[in-house]
Tab-separated table of C-alpha atoms in Angstrom:
chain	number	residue	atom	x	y	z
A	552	UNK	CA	-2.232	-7.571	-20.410
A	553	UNK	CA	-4.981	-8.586	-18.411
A	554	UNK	CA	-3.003	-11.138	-16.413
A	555	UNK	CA	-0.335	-8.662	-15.785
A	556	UNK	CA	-3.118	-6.456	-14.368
A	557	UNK	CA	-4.780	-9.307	-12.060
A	558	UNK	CA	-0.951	-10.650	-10.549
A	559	UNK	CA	0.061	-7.004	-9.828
A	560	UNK	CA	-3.607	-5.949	-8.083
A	561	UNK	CA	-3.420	-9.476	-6.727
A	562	UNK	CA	0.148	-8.632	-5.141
A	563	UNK	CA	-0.746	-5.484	-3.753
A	564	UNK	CA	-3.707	-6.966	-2.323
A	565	UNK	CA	-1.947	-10.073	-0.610
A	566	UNK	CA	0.224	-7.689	1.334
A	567	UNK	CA	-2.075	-4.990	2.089
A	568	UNK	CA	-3.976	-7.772	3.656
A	569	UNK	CA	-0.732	-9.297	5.328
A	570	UNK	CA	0.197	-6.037	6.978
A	571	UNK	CA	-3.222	-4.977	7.876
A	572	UNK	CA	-2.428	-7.167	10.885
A	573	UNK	CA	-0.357	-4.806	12.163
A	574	UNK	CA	-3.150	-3.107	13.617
A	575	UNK	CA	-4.763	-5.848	15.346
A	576	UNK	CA	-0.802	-6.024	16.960
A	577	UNK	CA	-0.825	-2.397	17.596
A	578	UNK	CA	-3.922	-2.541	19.616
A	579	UNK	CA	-3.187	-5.747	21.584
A	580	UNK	CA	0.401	-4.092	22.406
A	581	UNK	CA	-1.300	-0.708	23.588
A	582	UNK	CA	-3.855	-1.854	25.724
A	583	UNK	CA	-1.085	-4.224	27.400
A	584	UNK	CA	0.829	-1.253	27.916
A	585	UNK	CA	-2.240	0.828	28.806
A	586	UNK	CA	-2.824	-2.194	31.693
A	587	UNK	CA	0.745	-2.876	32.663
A	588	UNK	CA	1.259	0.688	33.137
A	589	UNK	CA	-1.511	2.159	35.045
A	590	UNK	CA	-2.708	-0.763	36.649
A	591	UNK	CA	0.273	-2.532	37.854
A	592	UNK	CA	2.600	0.892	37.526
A	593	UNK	CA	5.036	-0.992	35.554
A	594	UNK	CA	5.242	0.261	32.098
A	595	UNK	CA	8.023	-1.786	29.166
A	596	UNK	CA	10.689	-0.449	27.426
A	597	UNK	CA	9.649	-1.761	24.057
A	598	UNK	CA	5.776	-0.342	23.503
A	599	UNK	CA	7.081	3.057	21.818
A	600	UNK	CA	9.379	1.321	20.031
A	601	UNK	CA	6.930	-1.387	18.685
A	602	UNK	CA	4.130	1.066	18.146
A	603	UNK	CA	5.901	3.328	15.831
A	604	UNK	CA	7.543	0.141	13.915
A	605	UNK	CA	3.721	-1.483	13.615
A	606	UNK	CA	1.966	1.668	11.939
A	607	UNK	CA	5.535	3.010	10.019
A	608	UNK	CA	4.937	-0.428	8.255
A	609	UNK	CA	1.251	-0.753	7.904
A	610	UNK	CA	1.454	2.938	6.350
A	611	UNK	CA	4.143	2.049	3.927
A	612	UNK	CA	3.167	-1.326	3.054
A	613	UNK	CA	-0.541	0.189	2.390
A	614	UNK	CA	0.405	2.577	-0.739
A	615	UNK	CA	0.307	-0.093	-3.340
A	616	UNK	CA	-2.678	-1.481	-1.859
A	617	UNK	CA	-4.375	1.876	-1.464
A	618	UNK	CA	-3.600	2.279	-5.478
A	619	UNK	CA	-4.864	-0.892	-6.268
A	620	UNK	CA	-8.424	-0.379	-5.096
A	621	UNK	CA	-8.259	3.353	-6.498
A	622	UNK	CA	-8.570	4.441	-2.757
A	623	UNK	CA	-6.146	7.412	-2.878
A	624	UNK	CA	-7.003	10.892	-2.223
A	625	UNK	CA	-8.289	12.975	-5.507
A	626	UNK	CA	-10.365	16.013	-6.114
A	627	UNK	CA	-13.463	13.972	-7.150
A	628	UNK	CA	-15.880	17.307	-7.256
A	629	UNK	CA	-14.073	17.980	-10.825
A	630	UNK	CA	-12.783	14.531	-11.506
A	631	UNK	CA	-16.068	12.597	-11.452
A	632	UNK	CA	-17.487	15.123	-14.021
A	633	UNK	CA	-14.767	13.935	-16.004
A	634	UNK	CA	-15.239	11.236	-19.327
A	635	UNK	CA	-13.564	8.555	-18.652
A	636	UNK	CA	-10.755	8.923	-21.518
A	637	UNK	CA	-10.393	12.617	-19.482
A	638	UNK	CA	-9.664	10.839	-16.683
A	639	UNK	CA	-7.592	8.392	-17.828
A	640	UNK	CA	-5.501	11.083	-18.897
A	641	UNK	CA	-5.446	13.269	-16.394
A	642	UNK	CA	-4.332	10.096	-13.985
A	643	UNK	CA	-1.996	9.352	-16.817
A	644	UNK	CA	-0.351	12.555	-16.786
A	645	UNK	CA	-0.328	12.857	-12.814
A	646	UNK	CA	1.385	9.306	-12.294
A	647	UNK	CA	4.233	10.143	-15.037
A	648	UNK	CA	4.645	13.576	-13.282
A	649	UNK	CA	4.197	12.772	-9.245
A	650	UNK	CA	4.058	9.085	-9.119
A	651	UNK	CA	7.230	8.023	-10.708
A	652	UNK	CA	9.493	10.480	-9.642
A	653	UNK	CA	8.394	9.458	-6.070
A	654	UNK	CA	8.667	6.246	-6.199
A	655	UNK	CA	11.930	6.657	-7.772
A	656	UNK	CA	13.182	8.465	-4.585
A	657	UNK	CA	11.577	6.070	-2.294
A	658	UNK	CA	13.338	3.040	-3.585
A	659	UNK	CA	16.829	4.655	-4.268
A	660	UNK	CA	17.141	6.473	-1.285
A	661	UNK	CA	15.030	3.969	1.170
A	662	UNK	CA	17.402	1.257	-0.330
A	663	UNK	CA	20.444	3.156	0.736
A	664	UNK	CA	18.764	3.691	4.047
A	665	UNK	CA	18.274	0.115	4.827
A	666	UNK	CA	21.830	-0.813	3.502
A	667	UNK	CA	23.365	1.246	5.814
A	668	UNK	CA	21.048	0.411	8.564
A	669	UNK	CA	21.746	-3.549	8.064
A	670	UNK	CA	25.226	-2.352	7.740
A	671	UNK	CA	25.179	-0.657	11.001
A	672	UNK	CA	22.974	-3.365	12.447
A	673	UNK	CA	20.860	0.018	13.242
A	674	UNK	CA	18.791	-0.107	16.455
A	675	UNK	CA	16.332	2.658	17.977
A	676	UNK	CA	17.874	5.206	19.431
A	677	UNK	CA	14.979	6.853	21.291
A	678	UNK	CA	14.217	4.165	24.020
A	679	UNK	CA	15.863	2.421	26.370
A	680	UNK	CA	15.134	-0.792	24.350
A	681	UNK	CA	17.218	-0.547	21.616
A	682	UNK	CA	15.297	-2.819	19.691
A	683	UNK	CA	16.571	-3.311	15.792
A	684	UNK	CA	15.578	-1.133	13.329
A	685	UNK	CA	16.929	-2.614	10.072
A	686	UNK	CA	13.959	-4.825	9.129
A	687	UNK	CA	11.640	-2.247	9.536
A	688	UNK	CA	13.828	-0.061	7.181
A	689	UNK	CA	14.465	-2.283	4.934
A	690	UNK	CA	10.421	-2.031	4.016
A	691	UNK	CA	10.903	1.483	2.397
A	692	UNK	CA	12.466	0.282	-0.820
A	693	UNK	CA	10.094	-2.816	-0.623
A	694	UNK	CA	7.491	-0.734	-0.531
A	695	UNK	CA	8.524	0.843	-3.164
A	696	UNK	CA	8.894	-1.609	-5.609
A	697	UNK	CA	5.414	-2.585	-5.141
A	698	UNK	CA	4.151	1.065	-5.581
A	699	UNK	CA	6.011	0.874	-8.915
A	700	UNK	CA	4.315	-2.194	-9.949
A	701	UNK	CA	0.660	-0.839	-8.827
A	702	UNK	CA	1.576	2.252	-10.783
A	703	UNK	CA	2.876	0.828	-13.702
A	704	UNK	CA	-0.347	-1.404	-13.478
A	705	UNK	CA	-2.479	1.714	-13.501
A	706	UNK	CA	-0.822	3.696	-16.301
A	707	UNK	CA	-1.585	0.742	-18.089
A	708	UNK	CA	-5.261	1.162	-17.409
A	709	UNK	CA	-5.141	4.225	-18.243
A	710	UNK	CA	-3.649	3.869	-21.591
A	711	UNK	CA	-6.199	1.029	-21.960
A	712	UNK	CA	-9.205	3.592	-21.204
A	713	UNK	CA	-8.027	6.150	-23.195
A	714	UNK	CA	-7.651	3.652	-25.934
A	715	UNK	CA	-11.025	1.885	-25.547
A	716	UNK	CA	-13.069	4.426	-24.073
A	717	UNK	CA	-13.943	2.903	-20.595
A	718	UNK	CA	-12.404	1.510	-17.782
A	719	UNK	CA	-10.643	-1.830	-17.249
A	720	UNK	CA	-12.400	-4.272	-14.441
A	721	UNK	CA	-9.986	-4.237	-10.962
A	722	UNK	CA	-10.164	-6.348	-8.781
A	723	UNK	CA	-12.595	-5.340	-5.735
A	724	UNK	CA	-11.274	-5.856	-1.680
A	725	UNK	CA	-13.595	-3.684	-0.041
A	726	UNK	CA	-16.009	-1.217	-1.232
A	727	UNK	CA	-17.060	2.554	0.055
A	728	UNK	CA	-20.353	3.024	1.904
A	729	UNK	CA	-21.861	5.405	-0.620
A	730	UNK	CA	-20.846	3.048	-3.278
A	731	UNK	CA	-22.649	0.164	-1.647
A	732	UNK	CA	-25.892	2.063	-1.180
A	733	UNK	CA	-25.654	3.846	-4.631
A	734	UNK	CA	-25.161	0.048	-6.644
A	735	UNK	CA	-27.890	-1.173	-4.083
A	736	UNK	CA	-30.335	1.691	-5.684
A	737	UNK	CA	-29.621	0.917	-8.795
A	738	UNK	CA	-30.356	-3.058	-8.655
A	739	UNK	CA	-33.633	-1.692	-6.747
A	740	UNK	CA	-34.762	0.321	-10.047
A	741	UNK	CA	-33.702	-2.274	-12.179
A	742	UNK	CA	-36.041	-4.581	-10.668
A	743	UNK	CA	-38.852	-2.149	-10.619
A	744	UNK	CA	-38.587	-1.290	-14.169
């Protein structure tokens, strides 16, 4: 089970990483357009166009990453005064009743967006660019797909912790501030002691 758990954090990690450099992208293409515009009063066609295609993918191809490094959004105040079985379980019980269903209609319905939009051979409609659109709609249901395996990965964990009493090892990308400083503390007292 364990190697299911590593290729599927693994997965989400590879592509978080991959589209991540839509950002660096994002940036370059604004501050041309920044330059080109105000500077030499001559601004493109394609900047909105490419902007909104560059962070509409970096957003959606971020979820299964996000999941993987247990980065989402939760009410920690209760949650970390939780056992860990009780969380477990309460994660268990919020992926079967939010998570799935959600991912359920982001893969059907984003894969009969995309269908029609490669059908259509779909391009922007709101600039004068008319660049295509199809790709970047065809990363809904992919995105969704790999939110389904990251979820499917952590319900597993769950049912692992709530079997075992404590919580599988993930894999670790990056790591909060406060997290950093509190593990630094600890290694500090361990020495001391």
């Amino acid at each position: 089970m364990n190697k299911f758990l590593h290729f599927v954090d693994s997965l989400s990690v590879w592509v978080g990483k991959c589209f991540a450099w839509c950002i660096v992208v994002l940036t370059f293409a604004t501050c041309y357009e920044v330059f080109v515009r105000y500077v030499l009063n001559a601004p493109t066609v394609w900047a909105f166009d490419m902007s909104v295609q560059m962070y509409g993918s970096l957003f959606v191809m971020a979820g299964a990453y996000a999941l993987a490094q247990d980065a989402h959004v939760r009410g920690d105040v209760l949650y970390r005064l939780m056992t860990q079985r009780t969380q477990a379980t309460v994660d268990l019980v919020l992926y079967i009743i939010f998570l799935l269903p959600a991912v359920f209609a982001l893969t059907w319905y984003g894969y009969g967006f995309a269908t029609d939009s490669w059908f259509y051979k779909e391009v922007s409609w709101s600039s004068p660019a008319r660049i295509q659109i199809y790709f970047f709609k065809t990363l809904i249901p992919v995105a969704g797909v790999l939110i389904f395996l990251q979820g499917l990965a952590e319900s597993i964990r769950c049912i692992m912790c709530i079997r075992d009493g404590y919580w599988p090892k993930r894999m670790h990308d990056v790591e909060e501030t406060e997290d950093m400083m509190i593990h630094q503390q600890e290694d500090l007292e361990k020495e001391h002691h």
